[in-house]
Tab-separated table of C-alpha atoms and ligand atoms in Angstrom:
chain	number	residue	atom	x	y	z
X	6	ASP	CA	25.246	29.705	2.915
X	7	LYS	CA	25.232	25.992	3.435
X	8	ALA	CA	22.170	23.943	2.511
X	9	VAL	CA	20.147	22.244	5.267
X	10	ILE	CA	19.254	19.361	3.017
X	11	GLY	CA	20.255	18.059	-0.410
X	12	VAL	CA	18.442	16.070	-3.067
X	13	THR	CA	20.252	13.884	-5.571
X	14	GLY	CA	18.270	12.345	-8.416
X	15	LEU	CA	16.227	15.086	-10.004
X	16	ALA	CA	13.713	13.146	-12.067
X	17	VAL	CA	10.154	14.269	-11.470
X	18	MET	CA	9.791	12.976	-7.872
X	19	GLY	CA	13.181	14.315	-6.769
X	20	ARG	CA	12.665	17.612	-8.513
X	21	ASN	CA	9.259	18.167	-6.948
X	22	LEU	CA	10.490	17.203	-3.494
X	23	ALA	CA	13.387	19.678	-3.810
X	24	ARG	CA	10.974	22.418	-4.910
X	25	ASN	CA	8.634	21.621	-2.033
X	26	LEU	CA	11.528	21.941	0.439
X	27	ALA	CA	12.665	25.239	-1.103
X	28	ARG	CA	9.137	26.632	-1.118
X	29	HIS	CA	9.062	26.022	2.633
X	30	GLY	CA	12.112	28.188	3.137
X	31	HIS	CA	14.785	25.502	3.356
X	32	VAL	CA	18.056	25.966	1.504
X	33	VAL	CA	18.283	22.930	-0.790
X	34	ALA	CA	21.412	21.521	-2.404
X	35	LEU	CA	20.837	19.896	-5.789
X	36	HIS	CA	22.679	17.146	-7.608
X	37	ASN	CA	21.977	14.939	-10.573
X	38	ARG	CA	24.085	12.512	-12.577
X	39	THR	CA	23.614	14.650	-15.672
X	40	VAL	CA	24.186	18.287	-14.804
X	41	ALA	CA	21.673	19.504	-17.389
X	42	ARG	CA	18.789	18.454	-15.132
X	43	THR	CA	20.178	20.386	-12.191
X	44	LYS	CA	20.587	23.487	-14.343
X	45	ALA	CA	17.105	23.146	-15.791
X	46	LEU	CA	15.585	22.992	-12.311
X	47	VAL	CA	17.363	26.154	-11.177
X	48	GLU	CA	16.519	27.960	-14.408
X	49	GLU	CA	12.851	27.068	-14.304
X	50	PHE	CA	12.123	27.131	-10.580
X	51	GLY	CA	15.025	29.050	-9.034
X	52	HIS	CA	12.642	31.835	-8.051
X	53	GLU	CA	10.705	29.489	-5.756
X	54	GLY	CA	13.407	29.397	-3.072
X	55	ARG	CA	17.095	28.996	-2.371
X	56	PHE	CA	18.860	26.267	-4.283
X	57	VAL	CA	22.553	25.382	-4.198
X	58	PRO	CA	23.287	23.495	-7.424
X	59	ALA	CA	26.315	21.186	-7.474
X	60	GLU	CA	28.009	19.595	-10.458
X	61	THR	CA	29.941	16.869	-8.647
X	62	ALA	CA	29.233	14.569	-5.711
X	63	GLU	CA	32.078	16.237	-3.766
X	64	GLU	CA	30.689	19.708	-4.370
X	65	PHE	CA	27.217	18.523	-3.353
X	66	VAL	CA	28.438	17.023	-0.080
X	67	ALA	CA	30.548	20.104	0.690
X	68	SER	CA	27.526	22.376	0.259
X	69	LEU	CA	25.579	20.676	3.088
X	70	GLU	CA	25.635	21.804	6.718
X	71	ARG	CA	26.567	19.177	9.262
X	72	PRO	CA	25.244	16.703	10.158
X	73	ARG	CA	24.461	16.342	6.491
X	74	ARG	CA	21.014	15.404	5.266
X	75	LEU	CA	21.141	13.856	1.847
X	76	VAL	CA	18.019	12.605	0.099
X	77	ILE	CA	18.417	10.140	-2.745
X	78	MET	CA	15.572	9.918	-5.225
X	79	VAL	CA	16.674	7.270	-7.698
X	80	LYS	CA	15.261	3.969	-8.980
X	81	ALA	CA	14.888	1.239	-6.358
X	82	GLY	CA	17.351	-1.637	-6.529
X	83	ALA	CA	20.867	-1.488	-7.974
X	84	PRO	CA	20.777	2.252	-8.820
X	85	THR	CA	20.105	3.008	-5.134
X	86	ASP	CA	23.093	0.914	-4.028
X	87	ALA	CA	25.277	2.635	-6.637
X	88	VAL	CA	24.334	6.102	-5.394
X	89	ILE	CA	24.873	5.082	-1.751
X	90	GLU	CA	28.330	3.806	-2.657
X	91	GLU	CA	29.073	7.029	-4.478
X	92	PHE	CA	28.228	9.222	-1.491
X	93	ALA	CA	28.912	7.186	1.652
X	94	PRO	CA	32.728	7.512	1.350
X	95	LEU	CA	32.364	11.292	1.196
X	96	LEU	CA	30.279	11.532	4.377
X	97	GLU	CA	31.268	11.787	8.043
X	98	PRO	CA	29.885	10.088	11.157
X	99	GLY	CA	26.416	11.336	12.083
X	100	ASP	CA	25.474	12.249	8.510
X	101	MET	CA	22.176	10.953	7.153
X	102	ILE	CA	21.211	9.381	3.861
X	103	VAL	CA	17.461	9.330	3.195
X	104	ASP	CA	16.154	6.951	0.527
X	105	GLY	CA	12.830	8.326	-0.664
X	106	GLY	CA	12.224	5.660	-3.308
X	107	ASN	CA	9.999	2.586	-3.208
X	108	ALA	CA	12.742	0.285	-1.876
X	109	HIS	CA	12.072	-3.228	-0.638
X	110	PHE	CA	12.234	-3.112	3.163
X	111	ALA	CA	14.731	-5.980	3.236
X	112	ASP	CA	17.121	-3.884	1.130
X	113	THR	CA	16.575	-0.994	3.504
X	114	ARG	CA	17.389	-3.186	6.499
X	115	ARG	CA	20.578	-4.358	4.806
X	116	ARG	CA	21.649	-0.830	3.842
X	117	GLU	CA	20.808	0.594	7.255
X	118	ALA	CA	22.911	-2.042	9.021
X	119	ALA	CA	25.852	-1.581	6.651
X	120	LEU	CA	25.844	2.204	6.930
X	121	ARG	CA	25.388	2.089	10.693
X	122	GLU	CA	28.685	0.151	10.816
X	123	ARG	CA	30.243	3.116	9.026
X	124	GLY	CA	28.760	5.621	11.480
X	125	LEU	CA	26.089	6.884	9.074
X	126	HIS	CA	22.330	7.031	9.499
X	127	PHE	CA	20.269	5.478	6.746
X	128	VAL	CA	16.613	6.431	6.623
X	129	GLY	CA	14.311	4.478	4.336
X	130	ALA	CA	11.401	6.845	3.872
X	131	GLY	CA	8.227	5.888	2.068
X	132	ILE	CA	6.847	8.856	0.159
X	133	SER	CA	3.374	8.671	-1.292
X	134	GLY	CA	1.268	10.991	-3.367
X	135	GLY	CA	2.880	10.840	-6.761
X	136	GLU	CA	4.308	13.903	-8.514
X	137	GLU	CA	1.629	16.189	-7.253
X	138	GLY	CA	2.063	15.059	-3.662
X	139	ALA	CA	5.837	15.422	-3.770
X	140	LEU	CA	5.373	19.057	-4.784
X	141	ASN	CA	2.395	20.107	-2.677
X	142	GLY	CA	2.512	17.807	0.331
X	143	PRO	CA	3.044	14.050	0.331
X	144	SER	CA	2.479	11.518	3.079
X	145	ILE	CA	5.918	10.584	4.407
X	146	MET	CA	6.786	7.342	6.215
X	147	PRO	CA	10.371	7.568	7.494
X	148	GLY	CA	12.105	4.625	9.167
X	149	GLY	CA	15.602	4.573	10.650
X	150	SER	CA	16.953	5.594	14.056
X	151	ALA	CA	15.039	7.838	16.436
X	152	GLU	CA	18.146	10.035	16.522
X	153	SER	CA	18.011	10.637	12.786
X	154	TYR	CA	14.335	11.513	13.052
X	155	GLN	CA	15.173	14.281	15.518
X	156	ALA	CA	17.314	15.905	12.850
X	157	LEU	CA	15.017	15.131	9.914
X	158	GLY	CA	11.515	15.095	11.353
X	159	PRO	CA	10.883	18.845	11.493
X	160	LEU	CA	12.070	19.269	7.894
X	161	LEU	CA	9.981	16.396	6.586
X	162	GLU	CA	6.944	17.403	8.622
X	163	SER	CA	7.178	20.929	7.214
X	164	ILE	CA	6.725	19.691	3.630
X	165	ALA	CA	4.182	16.917	4.283
X	166	ALA	CA	0.442	17.221	3.765
X	167	THR	CA	-1.528	18.169	6.862
X	168	VAL	CA	-4.962	17.085	8.071
X	169	ASP	CA	-6.606	18.959	10.945
X	170	GLY	CA	-3.266	20.652	11.546
X	171	THR	CA	-1.445	17.319	11.954
X	172	PRO	CA	1.365	16.613	9.486
X	173	CYS	CA	1.134	13.410	7.451
X	174	CYS	CA	4.599	12.353	8.551
X	175	VAL	CA	5.706	10.455	11.634
X	176	HIS	CA	8.684	8.332	12.647
X	177	VAL	CA	7.437	4.849	11.750
X	178	GLY	CA	10.102	2.772	13.478
X	179	PRO	CA	13.687	1.522	13.125
X	180	ASP	CA	15.515	0.404	9.963
X	181	GLY	CA	13.071	-0.914	7.317
X	182	ALA	CA	9.830	0.017	9.107
X	183	GLY	CA	9.128	3.047	6.921
X	184	HIS	CA	9.572	1.235	3.657
X	185	PHE	CA	7.574	-1.711	4.982
X	186	VAL	CA	4.645	0.535	5.802
X	187	LYS	CA	4.913	2.220	2.389
X	188	MET	CA	4.857	-1.216	0.765
X	189	VAL	CA	1.668	-2.180	2.622
X	190	HIS	CA	0.212	1.217	1.692
X	191	ASN	CA	0.734	0.236	-1.921
X	192	GLY	CA	-0.716	-3.232	-1.347
X	193	ILE	CA	-3.824	-1.628	0.122
X	194	GLU	CA	-3.825	0.766	-2.841
X	195	TYR	CA	-3.958	-2.271	-5.169
X	196	ALA	CA	-6.834	-3.815	-3.184
X	197	ASP	CA	-8.805	-0.577	-3.095
X	198	MET	CA	-8.309	-0.029	-6.838
X	199	GLN	CA	-9.419	-3.598	-7.584
X	200	LEU	CA	-12.591	-3.175	-5.501
X	201	ILE	CA	-13.364	0.094	-7.285
X	202	ALA	CA	-12.795	-1.625	-10.631
X	203	GLU	CA	-15.208	-4.400	-9.670
X	204	ALA	CA	-17.793	-1.855	-8.542
X	205	TYR	CA	-17.445	-0.110	-11.907
X	206	ASP	CA	-17.777	-3.397	-13.789
X	207	LEU	CA	-20.910	-4.334	-11.867
X	208	LEU	CA	-22.478	-0.946	-12.538
X	209	ARG	CA	-21.492	-1.118	-16.197
X	210	GLN	CA	-22.388	-4.705	-17.017
X	211	GLY	CA	-24.655	-5.615	-14.135
X	212	ALA	CA	-26.724	-2.421	-13.949
X	213	GLY	CA	-26.301	-1.450	-17.602
X	214	LEU	CA	-25.083	2.079	-16.841
X	215	ALA	CA	-22.892	4.109	-19.211
X	216	PRO	CA	-19.487	5.388	-18.021
X	217	ALA	CA	-20.756	8.966	-17.749
X	218	GLU	CA	-23.622	7.753	-15.547
X	219	ILE	CA	-21.230	5.703	-13.440
X	220	ALA	CA	-19.077	8.817	-13.043
X	221	GLU	CA	-22.107	10.449	-11.416
X	222	VAL	CA	-22.597	7.470	-9.103
X	223	PHE	CA	-18.960	7.678	-7.997
X	224	ARG	CA	-19.262	11.426	-7.578
X	225	SER	CA	-22.187	10.947	-5.221
X	226	TRP	CA	-20.303	8.232	-3.301
X	227	ASN	CA	-17.446	10.676	-2.926
X	228	SER	CA	-19.602	12.919	-0.785
X	229	GLY	CA	-20.381	10.076	1.624
X	230	ARG	CA	-18.386	7.606	3.688
X	231	LEU	CA	-16.375	6.518	0.620
X	232	ASP	CA	-14.986	10.062	0.235
X	233	SER	CA	-11.440	9.459	-1.003
X	234	TYR	CA	-8.881	10.398	-3.601
X	235	LEU	CA	-9.284	7.098	-5.497
X	236	ILE	CA	-13.081	7.451	-5.728
X	237	GLU	CA	-12.683	11.075	-6.815
X	238	ILE	CA	-10.267	10.287	-9.656
X	239	THR	CA	-12.426	7.330	-10.707
X	240	ALA	CA	-15.322	9.732	-11.299
X	241	GLU	CA	-13.030	11.972	-13.324
X	242	VAL	CA	-11.659	9.135	-15.423
X	243	LEU	CA	-15.137	7.782	-16.179
X	244	ALA	CA	-16.434	11.209	-17.195
X	245	HIS	CA	-13.587	11.576	-19.669
X	246	THR	CA	-14.244	11.183	-23.414
X	247	ASP	CA	-11.608	10.255	-25.994
X	248	ALA	CA	-11.030	13.300	-28.195
X	249	ARG	CA	-10.064	11.161	-31.196
X	250	THR	CA	-13.059	8.815	-31.261
X	251	GLY	CA	-15.640	10.462	-29.041
X	252	LYS	CA	-15.880	7.205	-27.085
X	253	PRO	CA	-15.765	6.916	-23.297
X	254	PHE	CA	-12.068	7.120	-22.525
X	255	VAL	CA	-12.134	3.963	-20.409
X	256	ASP	CA	-13.152	2.007	-23.529
X	257	ILE	CA	-10.122	2.951	-25.590
X	258	ILE	CA	-7.596	1.844	-22.942
X	259	LEU	CA	-6.177	-1.672	-23.299
X	260	ASP	CA	-7.617	-3.729	-20.443
X	261	GLN	CA	-4.320	-5.160	-19.182
X	262	ALA	CA	-3.189	-3.781	-15.821
X	263	GLU	CA	0.514	-3.399	-15.169
X	264	GLN	CA	2.455	-3.232	-11.920
X	265	LYS	CA	5.850	-2.184	-10.779
X	266	GLY	CA	6.044	-4.654	-7.922
X	267	THR	CA	5.126	-3.176	-4.552
X	268	GLY	CA	1.766	-4.990	-4.465
X	269	ARG	CA	3.491	-8.254	-5.287
X	270	TRP	CA	6.059	-7.632	-2.529
X	271	THR	CA	3.243	-7.041	-0.058
X	272	VAL	CA	1.755	-10.445	-0.827
X	273	GLN	CA	5.118	-12.237	-0.888
X	274	THR	CA	5.949	-10.736	2.495
X	275	ALA	CA	2.507	-11.535	3.888
X	276	LEU	CA	2.988	-15.169	2.908
X	277	ASP	CA	6.294	-15.234	4.799
X	278	LEU	CA	4.713	-13.606	7.849
X	279	GLY	CA	1.675	-15.910	7.642
X	280	VAL	CA	-0.819	-13.035	7.437
X	281	PRO	CA	-3.933	-13.580	5.313
X	282	VAL	CA	-4.115	-10.565	2.998
X	283	SER	CA	-6.526	-12.150	0.543
X	284	GLY	CA	-7.829	-8.778	-0.672
X	285	ILE	CA	-4.381	-7.598	-1.726
X	286	ALA	CA	-3.529	-11.007	-3.186
X	287	GLU	CA	-6.708	-11.058	-5.280
X	288	ALA	CA	-5.877	-7.587	-6.545
X	289	VAL	CA	-2.375	-8.619	-7.613
X	290	PHE	CA	-3.734	-11.772	-9.276
X	291	ALA	CA	-6.519	-9.836	-10.998
X	292	ARG	CA	-3.897	-7.579	-12.598
X	293	SER	CA	-1.950	-10.680	-13.553
X	294	VAL	CA	-4.983	-12.364	-15.149
X	295	SER	CA	-5.790	-9.220	-17.094
X	296	GLY	CA	-2.287	-9.121	-18.514
X	297	HIS	CA	-2.309	-12.711	-19.823
X	298	ALA	CA	-3.622	-11.974	-23.309
X	299	GLU	CA	-3.088	-15.512	-24.633
X	300	LEU	CA	-4.747	-17.133	-21.673
X	301	ARG	CA	-7.738	-14.840	-22.025
X	302	GLN	CA	-7.853	-15.503	-25.768
X	303	ALA	CA	-7.896	-19.232	-25.076
X	304	GLY	CA	-10.616	-18.880	-22.454
X	305	HIS	CA	-12.835	-16.514	-24.367
X	306	GLY	CA	-15.193	-19.125	-25.837
X	307	LEU	CA	-15.726	-21.170	-22.687
X	308	PRO	CA	-19.350	-21.815	-21.672
X	309	GLY	CA	-21.171	-19.658	-19.148
X	310	PRO	CA	-23.410	-16.600	-19.060
X	311	ARG	CA	-22.426	-13.619	-21.168
X	312	ALA	CA	-22.805	-10.713	-18.827
X	313	ALA	CA	-26.214	-9.159	-19.446
X	314	ALA	CA	-27.632	-6.385	-17.351
X	315	GLY	CA	-29.443	-7.675	-14.287
X	316	ASP	CA	-30.915	-6.116	-11.208
X	317	VAL	CA	-27.749	-4.618	-9.724
X	318	SER	CA	-28.509	-1.559	-7.616
X	319	PRO	CA	-25.859	1.160	-7.138
X	320	ASP	CA	-26.731	1.371	-3.429
X	321	ASP	CA	-25.986	-2.310	-2.984
X	322	VAL	CA	-22.705	-1.937	-4.840
X	323	GLU	CA	-21.766	0.930	-2.514
X	324	LYS	CA	-22.435	-1.260	0.521
X	325	ALA	CA	-20.489	-4.193	-0.890
X	326	LEU	CA	-17.630	-1.865	-1.774
X	327	TYR	CA	-17.506	-0.302	1.674
X	328	ALA	CA	-17.669	-3.678	3.435
X	329	SER	CA	-14.962	-5.166	1.208
X	330	LYS	CA	-12.818	-2.097	1.709
X	331	ILE	CA	-13.033	-2.499	5.483
X	332	ILE	CA	-11.803	-6.089	5.078
X	333	ALA	CA	-8.894	-5.118	2.811
X	334	TYR	CA	-7.671	-2.413	5.177
X	335	ALA	CA	-8.122	-4.651	8.231
X	336	GLN	CA	-5.907	-7.241	6.545
X	337	GLY	CA	-3.258	-4.681	5.604
X	338	PHE	CA	-3.111	-3.293	9.132
X	339	ASN	CA	-2.737	-6.832	10.474
X	340	GLN	CA	0.267	-7.249	8.209
X	341	ILE	CA	1.860	-4.098	9.629
X	342	GLN	CA	1.256	-5.350	13.169
X	343	ALA	CA	2.706	-8.779	12.364
X	344	ALA	CA	5.863	-7.303	10.851
X	345	SER	CA	6.184	-4.885	13.737
X	346	ALA	CA	6.159	-7.819	16.167
X	347	GLU	CA	8.522	-9.887	13.993
X	348	TYR	CA	11.134	-7.147	13.621
X	349	GLY	CA	10.612	-5.353	16.941
X	350	TRP	CA	9.577	-2.112	15.250
X	351	GLU	CA	6.836	-1.101	17.720
X	352	ILE	CA	4.794	0.558	14.997
X	353	ASP	CA	1.709	2.416	16.183
X	354	PRO	CA	-0.994	1.388	13.678
X	355	GLY	CA	-3.186	4.372	14.608
X	356	ALA	CA	-0.326	6.714	13.701
X	357	MET	CA	-0.102	5.068	10.268
X	358	ALA	CA	-3.817	5.660	9.696
X	359	THR	CA	-3.279	9.244	10.827
X	360	ILE	CA	-0.521	10.007	8.301
X	361	TRP	CA	-2.453	8.292	5.498
X	362	ARG	CA	-5.409	10.644	5.902
X	363	GLY	CA	-3.770	13.139	3.561
X	364	GLY	CA	-1.107	13.356	0.883
X	365	CYS	CA	-1.020	9.713	-0.180
X	366	ILE	CA	-2.842	7.774	-2.880
X	367	ILE	CA	-5.169	5.999	-0.422
X	368	ARG	CA	-6.051	9.209	1.451
X	369	ALA	CA	-9.644	9.051	2.570
X	370	LYS	CA	-12.109	10.097	5.206
X	371	PHE	CA	-12.278	6.427	6.097
X	372	LEU	CA	-8.724	6.521	7.509
X	373	ASP	CA	-9.860	8.801	10.297
X	374	ARG	CA	-12.223	5.994	11.337
X	375	ILE	CA	-9.259	3.623	11.447
X	376	ARG	CA	-7.281	6.134	13.481
X	377	GLY	CA	-10.216	6.278	15.904
X	378	ALA	CA	-10.505	2.507	16.067
X	379	TYR	CA	-6.880	2.154	17.175
X	380	GLU	CA	-7.228	5.085	19.524
X	381	SER	CA	-10.034	3.313	21.364
X	382	ASP	CA	-8.083	0.027	21.430
X	383	PRO	CA	-4.467	0.041	20.212
X	384	GLN	CA	-4.204	-3.746	20.723
X	385	ARG	CA	-7.311	-4.740	18.795
X	386	PRO	CA	-6.703	-7.969	16.844
X	387	THR	CA	-8.770	-6.760	13.897
X	388	LEU	CA	-10.379	-3.507	12.800
X	389	LEU	CA	-13.613	-5.411	12.199
X	390	THR	CA	-14.444	-5.264	15.907
X	391	ASP	CA	-14.575	-1.475	15.976
X	392	ASP	CA	-18.184	-0.376	16.546
X	393	HIS	CA	-18.431	1.705	13.393
X	394	PHE	CA	-16.995	-1.036	11.200
X	395	THR	CA	-19.008	-3.813	12.837
X	396	GLN	CA	-22.155	-1.827	12.212
X	397	ALA	CA	-21.246	-1.082	8.590
X	398	LEU	CA	-20.532	-4.769	7.994
X	399	GLY	CA	-23.840	-5.654	9.609
X	400	ASP	CA	-25.767	-3.137	7.504
X	401	ALA	CA	-24.063	-4.391	4.356
X	402	GLN	CA	-24.989	-8.046	4.811
X	403	ASN	CA	-27.869	-8.378	2.327
X	404	ALA	CA	-26.337	-6.091	-0.249
X	405	TRP	CA	-22.865	-7.610	-0.029
X	406	ARG	CA	-24.071	-11.219	-0.294
X	407	GLY	CA	-26.504	-10.231	-3.036
X	408	ILE	CA	-23.790	-8.539	-5.072
X	409	VAL	CA	-21.412	-11.494	-4.759
X	410	ALA	CA	-24.228	-13.894	-5.725
X	411	THR	CA	-25.340	-11.692	-8.624
X	412	SER	CA	-21.824	-11.318	-9.981
X	413	ALA	CA	-21.472	-15.103	-9.994
X	414	ARG	CA	-24.874	-15.527	-11.655
X	415	LEU	CA	-24.191	-12.917	-14.351
X	416	GLY	CA	-20.638	-14.076	-14.984
X	417	ILE	CA	-18.965	-10.849	-13.886
X	418	PRO	CA	-15.685	-11.579	-12.096
X	419	ALA	CA	-15.613	-9.982	-8.645
X	420	PRO	CA	-12.729	-11.699	-6.822
X	421	GLY	CA	-12.196	-8.775	-4.459
X	422	PHE	CA	-15.791	-8.650	-3.222
X	423	ALA	CA	-16.052	-12.442	-3.049
X	424	SER	CA	-12.798	-13.051	-1.208
X	425	ALA	CA	-13.527	-10.257	1.261
X	426	LEU	CA	-16.853	-11.888	2.080
X	427	ALA	CA	-15.243	-15.320	2.387
X	428	TYR	CA	-12.645	-13.923	4.805
X	429	TYR	CA	-15.401	-12.291	6.834
X	430	ASP	CA	-17.388	-15.506	7.012
X	431	ALA	CA	-14.285	-17.484	7.932
X	432	LEU	CA	-13.649	-15.211	10.909
X	433	ARG	CA	-17.296	-15.572	11.974
X	434	ALA	CA	-17.480	-19.346	11.632
X	435	ASP	CA	-18.011	-21.652	14.621
X	436	ARG	CA	-16.023	-24.406	12.965
X	437	LEU	CA	-13.899	-24.376	9.834
X	438	PRO	CA	-13.269	-27.380	7.602
X	439	ALA	CA	-9.605	-27.018	8.476
X	440	ALA	CA	-10.270	-29.963	10.810
X	441	LEU	CA	-10.718	-32.119	7.724
X	442	THR	CA	-7.518	-30.736	6.217
X	443	GLN	CA	-5.649	-31.711	9.373
X	444	ALA	CA	-7.096	-35.234	9.254
X	445	GLN	CA	-6.007	-35.609	5.629
X	446	ARG	CA	-2.498	-34.444	6.457
X	447	ASP	CA	-2.308	-36.947	9.248
X	448	PHE	CA	-3.727	-39.669	6.972
X	449	PHE	CA	-1.242	-39.343	4.146
X	450	GLY	CA	1.800	-37.996	5.926
X	451	ALA	CA	1.477	-38.657	9.650
X	452	HIS	CA	1.663	-34.900	10.113
X	453	THR	CA	-0.324	-35.087	13.392
X	454	TYR	CA	-3.250	-33.020	14.608
X	455	ARG	CA	-4.450	-31.479	17.856
X	456	ARG	CA	-7.743	-32.417	19.541
X	457	VAL	CA	-10.472	-30.130	20.803
X	458	ASP	CA	-10.606	-32.019	24.123
X	459	ALA	CA	-6.973	-32.705	25.031
X	460	GLU	CA	-3.545	-31.119	24.980
X	461	GLY	CA	-0.720	-32.283	22.747
X	462	SER	CA	-0.265	-33.612	19.217
X	463	PHE	CA	-1.806	-36.857	18.052
X	464	HIS	CA	-1.361	-39.282	15.206
X	465	THR	CA	-3.912	-41.861	14.166
X	466	ARG	CA	-3.104	-45.204	12.539
X	467	TRP	CA	-5.738	-44.821	9.903
X	468	GLU	CA	-5.570	-48.477	8.629
X	469	SER	CA	-6.762	-49.807	11.952
X	470	GLY	CA	-8.763	-46.686	12.701
X	471	ARG	CA	-8.509	-47.323	16.381
X	472	THR	CA	-5.044	-46.498	17.515
X	473	GLU	CA	-4.423	-42.965	18.607
X	474	GLU	CA	-1.226	-41.984	20.255
X	475	PRO	CA	0.396	-38.808	21.451
X	476	ALA	CA	3.140	-38.124	18.902
X	477	ASN	CA	5.504	-36.379	21.248
U	5	6PG	C1	2.222	6.378	-4.244
U	5	6PG	C2	2.101	5.339	-5.310
U	5	6PG	C3	3.383	5.234	-6.091
U	5	6PG	C4	3.233	4.515	-7.417
U	5	6PG	C5	2.726	3.122	-7.281
U	5	6PG	C6	2.240	2.560	-8.590
U	5	6PG	O1	2.033	5.999	-3.107
U	5	6PG	O2	2.468	7.535	-4.561
U	5	6PG	O3	1.826	4.117	-4.720
U	5	6PG	O4	4.336	4.670	-5.262
U	5	6PG	O5	2.430	5.254	-8.242
U	5	6PG	O6	3.781	2.373	-6.800
U	5	6PG	O7	2.387	1.201	-8.488
U	5	6PG	P1	2.188	0.211	-9.681
U	5	6PG	O8	2.938	0.743	-10.871
U	5	6PG	O9	2.772	-1.059	-9.165
U	5	6PG	O10	0.719	0.169	-9.921
């Protein structure tokens, strides 16, 4: 029997994806650079389904039915290119290579174009949900041609998570669209995690609660509108005690956050597209600040309040968290829409919210609200105008402003909450001081400005103050 799909790269993500496919009745070809891994998988999990192990690339390719579906699960970057170059010469027109790693969408665009020239389909597919998701049902974001999705979609949908009977997998759009959306998913993941961290810090330092008590607060939030995987695991982490010392586990972990790069890519790309994703940017920078041990050492003695418990109420923190979360997601969805317009991807933002409801790291009840918001108006310029979100932002006003003010007063850094509020107020403002910025630019560099009462660009001769002239 030939295999319907093959997986090469059998580290934990690849292995779990292969097992997931086999458990759903698909015959799965297996390949890994070192054969030992392939053998180990068959030995340990061979009973779960039908695997066709291959020792060489040629054997692997020969074991696949045509058109071939070949999933590569290797490290993003050079290793991905190396594996593509190993297999592409062995394939025939119409065959498909699926990259399930966290590739940069620009790499995916380049690879897709190059392989298309050679008659092959290249599908950059974002896969979220970690090890557990890969095995039991991830959220899958495949890009590439519509034709390739016809051949791959049913397979991928069969192994994805489902919510209300709908699979968490949909064709995102051409070439790099899938990996772009996965990247923004990760950027939003960073923002959400940062907001949760700030909420924890405010409850710990601002309300004086112990980690075990905060775990209970998060647990209660998880049965409300904040119901989500990240809130759920936060409660678990905070309830955890270190076996060695008996201390709250969170206290024995070095407070320097690391990152593999997808959040940074999201911000870099947003800057190029001109989309304000301040929530994601603050999250990336907050991780960066935390990691600068010397800088923090140098700053440690600087004057200011030493955080002492104040009058922070958990209910207010919940409101500030929910409001800030709405902002962060609204910004991320705007980035997807901007890229979709820039690259002609025609991404349906509501469909992205739909496939993020299950399987992925940011899965949450909340995403069904976002799905609904785009269902009622697919063209909406911002999620903030959806009735539910507008009302939540309205209800949060006192709490949100109070929490931002209190964090500043107590000396507890809350860049996520504060920047979300600033973004919100900027969108609401009648006038922004950007007018002054424009005047300054014209003053020192003759960069011109536009007027509120006339068309065209103007430049003022600031020495005389009087002369204004249309610049073009
Ligand atoms: C997912 C995760 C996954 C990975 C993150 C971690 O969707 O399953 O996002 O892709 O765990 O990329 O990212 P950092 O190491 O950058 O925090």
